[in-house]
Amino acid sequence: LNGAHTLMAYAGQVAGVERVDEAIAHREVRALVEQLWAEARSTLPLPAAQLDAYTTALEERFRNPRLADNLIRIAADGSVKLPVRALPVIAERGGPEQAPGEVAAVAAWTAWVTDRVRAGHEVQDPKAEAIAAAASLEDATERVSSLLALLDVPAIDPLVDVVIAEEQRLPRP
């Protein structure tokens, strides 16, 4: 739940939607969620039937407009969420090339914070000031390296280049 919620919070807003039900209904955001779920499933020691039931229940919850949650609320505290939700799966799967769904979550965060800062909006995060400084950098490598450093990812990490490339593939309005 948390990984998909986090991914939708950023990718959905980058794609121009505001609520969870809109994000899961967006074809390209949904594809990212499905990729993330497939990766997460491979790291969980549970029977396939149990995982199927869980993701089906999550999807039903996400699609329910009466439970619609605002993505901006879920997006808060990304510098806290991503190091415990996305980065461990990337490491466990053997690197960014083996975890495109998790990479998409990280890239959606870097794109989202950059869009927010450049539009003059605040980012609700304990590292908001440092995020704003990093997101303001013009050079993509410097910007993404600086943002990922806030997640304790070294500048030389292969994740930097993969995130830069993934930012370009994210759905936009």
CSV table of C-alpha atoms in Angstrom, one decimal:
chain,number,residue,atom,x,y,z
A,1,LEU,CA,0.0,0.0,0.0
A,2,ASN,CA,2.6,2.6,1.0
A,3,GLY,CA,4.9,2.0,-2.0
A,4,ALA,CA,2.0,2.4,-4.5
A,5,HIS,CA,0.5,5.3,-2.6
A,6,THR,CA,3.9,7.0,-2.6
A,7,LEU,CA,4.4,6.4,-6.3
A,8,MET,CA,0.9,7.7,-7.1
A,9,ALA,CA,1.4,10.8,-4.9
A,10,TYR,CA,4.3,12.0,-7.1
A,11,ALA,CA,3.6,10.5,-10.5
A,12,GLY,CA,-0.1,11.4,-10.4
A,13,GLN,CA,0.6,15.0,-9.7
A,14,VAL,CA,3.4,15.1,-12.3
A,15,ALA,CA,0.7,13.7,-14.7
A,16,GLY,CA,-1.7,16.4,-13.7
A,17,VAL,CA,-4.2,14.6,-11.4
A,18,GLU,CA,-5.0,15.4,-7.8
A,19,ARG,CA,-6.6,12.4,-6.2
A,20,VAL,CA,-5.7,8.7,-5.7
A,21,ASP,CA,-8.8,7.5,-7.7
A,22,GLU,CA,-7.7,9.7,-10.6
A,23,ALA,CA,-4.1,8.5,-10.4
A,24,ILE,CA,-5.0,4.8,-10.5
A,25,ALA,CA,-7.4,5.5,-13.4
A,26,HIS,CA,-4.6,7.3,-15.4
A,27,ARG,CA,-3.3,4.7,-17.8
A,28,GLU,CA,0.4,5.5,-17.5
A,29,VAL,CA,0.4,6.0,-13.8
A,30,ARG,CA,-1.5,2.7,-13.4
A,31,ALA,CA,1.2,1.0,-15.5
A,32,LEU,CA,3.9,2.4,-13.1
A,33,VAL,CA,1.9,1.1,-10.1
A,34,GLU,CA,1.6,-2.4,-11.7
A,35,GLN,CA,5.4,-2.5,-12.3
A,36,LEU,CA,6.0,-1.5,-8.7
A,37,TRP,CA,3.7,-4.1,-7.4
A,38,ALA,CA,5.4,-6.8,-9.6
A,39,GLU,CA,8.7,-5.8,-8.1
A,40,ALA,CA,7.5,-5.7,-4.6
A,41,ARG,CA,5.8,-9.1,-5.0
A,42,SER,CA,9.1,-10.7,-5.9
A,43,THR,CA,10.6,-9.6,-2.6
A,44,LEU,CA,7.8,-10.9,-0.4
A,45,PRO,CA,7.7,-14.5,0.9
A,46,LEU,CA,3.9,-14.9,0.5
A,47,PRO,CA,1.8,-17.2,-1.7
A,48,ALA,CA,0.8,-15.7,-5.0
A,49,ALA,CA,-2.9,-16.1,-4.2
A,50,GLN,CA,-2.4,-14.0,-1.1
A,51,LEU,CA,-0.5,-11.3,-3.0
A,52,ASP,CA,-3.2,-11.3,-5.7
A,53,ALA,CA,-5.9,-10.8,-3.2
A,54,TYR,CA,-4.0,-8.0,-1.5
A,55,THR,CA,-3.3,-6.0,-4.7
A,56,THR,CA,-6.9,-6.5,-5.9
A,57,ALA,CA,-8.1,-5.1,-2.6
A,58,LEU,CA,-5.7,-2.2,-2.8
A,59,GLU,CA,-6.8,-1.4,-6.4
A,60,GLU,CA,-10.5,-1.4,-5.4
A,61,ARG,CA,-9.7,0.9,-2.5
A,62,PHE,CA,-7.6,3.2,-4.7
A,63,ARG,CA,-10.4,3.3,-7.3
A,64,ASN,CA,-13.2,4.2,-4.8
A,65,PRO,CA,-14.0,7.9,-5.3
A,66,ARG,CA,-15.7,8.0,-1.8
A,67,LEU,CA,-12.3,7.2,-0.3
A,68,ALA,CA,-10.5,9.6,-2.6
A,69,ASP,CA,-7.5,11.0,-0.9
A,70,ASN,CA,-5.6,14.1,-2.1
A,71,LEU,CA,-2.2,13.2,-3.6
A,72,ILE,CA,-0.7,16.4,-2.1
A,73,ARG,CA,-1.3,15.1,1.4
A,74,ILE,CA,0.3,11.7,0.6
A,75,ALA,CA,3.3,13.4,-1.0
A,76,ALA,CA,4.4,15.0,2.2
A,77,ASP,CA,7.7,13.8,3.8
A,78,GLY,CA,9.1,12.1,0.7
A,79,SER,CA,12.7,12.4,2.0
A,80,VAL,CA,11.5,10.2,4.9
A,81,LYS,CA,9.4,7.8,2.9
A,82,LEU,CA,11.6,6.9,-0.1
A,83,PRO,CA,14.6,5.7,1.9
A,84,VAL,CA,12.4,3.1,3.6
A,85,ARG,CA,10.0,2.3,0.8
A,86,ALA,CA,11.8,2.5,-2.6
A,87,LEU,CA,15.5,2.4,-2.0
A,88,PRO,CA,15.6,-1.0,-0.1
A,89,VAL,CA,13.7,-2.7,-2.9
A,90,ILE,CA,16.1,-1.2,-5.5
A,91,ALA,CA,19.0,-2.6,-3.5
A,92,GLU,CA,17.4,-6.0,-2.9
A,93,ARG,CA,16.6,-6.4,-6.6
A,94,GLY,CA,20.2,-5.7,-7.5
A,95,GLY,CA,20.2,-2.1,-8.6
A,96,PRO,CA,18.1,0.4,-10.5
A,97,GLU,CA,18.0,-1.5,-13.8
A,98,GLN,CA,16.2,-4.4,-12.0
A,99,ALA,CA,13.7,-2.1,-10.2
A,100,PRO,CA,12.1,0.2,-12.8
A,101,GLY,CA,8.9,0.7,-10.7
A,102,GLU,CA,10.8,1.8,-7.7
A,103,VAL,CA,13.0,4.0,-9.9
A,104,ALA,CA,9.9,5.6,-11.2
A,105,ALA,CA,8.8,6.4,-7.7
A,106,VAL,CA,12.1,8.1,-7.0
A,107,ALA,CA,12.1,9.9,-10.4
A,108,ALA,CA,8.5,11.0,-9.8
A,109,TRP,CA,9.6,12.5,-6.5
A,110,THR,CA,12.5,14.4,-8.0
A,111,ALA,CA,10.3,15.6,-10.9
A,112,TRP,CA,7.5,16.6,-8.5
A,113,VAL,CA,9.7,18.5,-6.0
A,114,THR,CA,11.4,20.3,-8.9
A,115,ASP,CA,8.0,21.3,-10.5
A,116,ARG,CA,6.7,22.5,-7.1
A,117,VAL,CA,9.8,24.5,-6.2
A,118,ARG,CA,10.1,26.1,-9.7
A,119,ALA,CA,6.4,27.0,-9.6
A,120,GLY,CA,7.0,28.8,-6.3
A,121,HIS,CA,5.2,26.3,-4.1
A,122,GLU,CA,6.4,24.8,-0.8
A,123,VAL,CA,7.2,21.1,-0.4
A,124,GLN,CA,6.0,19.7,2.9
A,125,ASP,CA,9.1,17.8,4.1
A,126,PRO,CA,11.5,17.9,7.0
A,127,LYS,CA,14.2,18.7,4.5
A,128,ALA,CA,12.1,21.3,2.6
A,129,GLU,CA,14.8,24.0,2.6
A,130,ALA,CA,17.5,21.7,1.2
A,131,ILE,CA,15.0,20.2,-1.3
A,132,ALA,CA,14.2,23.7,-2.5
A,133,ALA,CA,17.9,24.5,-3.0
A,134,ALA,CA,18.6,21.3,-4.8
A,135,ALA,CA,15.4,21.5,-7.0
A,136,SER,CA,16.5,25.0,-8.1
A,137,LEU,CA,19.7,23.7,-9.7
A,138,GLU,CA,19.5,24.0,-13.5
A,139,ASP,CA,21.9,21.2,-14.5
A,140,ALA,CA,19.9,17.9,-14.4
A,141,THR,CA,22.8,15.8,-13.0
A,142,GLU,CA,23.6,18.3,-10.3
A,143,ARG,CA,19.9,18.7,-9.4
A,144,VAL,CA,19.1,14.9,-9.2
A,145,SER,CA,22.4,14.2,-7.5
A,146,SER,CA,21.7,16.8,-4.9
A,147,LEU,CA,18.1,15.6,-4.3
A,148,LEU,CA,19.2,12.0,-4.1
A,149,ALA,CA,22.0,13.0,-1.6
A,150,LEU,CA,19.1,14.1,0.7
A,151,LEU,CA,18.0,10.4,0.6
A,152,ASP,CA,21.6,9.3,1.4
A,153,VAL,CA,22.3,8.2,-2.2
A,154,PRO,CA,25.9,8.9,-3.3
A,155,ALA,CA,26.4,11.2,-6.3
A,156,ILE,CA,28.3,8.5,-8.1
A,157,ASP,CA,25.5,5.9,-7.7
A,158,PRO,CA,24.1,4.5,-10.9
A,159,LEU,CA,20.6,5.5,-9.7
A,160,VAL,CA,21.4,9.2,-10.6
A,161,ASP,CA,21.6,8.6,-14.3
A,162,VAL,CA,18.6,6.2,-14.3
A,163,VAL,CA,16.4,8.7,-12.4
A,164,ILE,CA,17.3,11.5,-14.9
A,165,ALA,CA,16.3,9.3,-17.8
A,166,GLU,CA,13.1,8.1,-16.0
A,167,GLU,CA,12.1,11.7,-15.3
A,168,GLN,CA,11.8,12.2,-19.1
A,169,ARG,CA,9.5,9.2,-19.4
A,170,LEU,CA,7.0,10.2,-16.7
A,171,PRO,CA,3.5,11.0,-17.9
A,172,ARG,CA,2.8,14.8,-18.1
A,173,PRO,CA,-0.5,16.6,-18.7
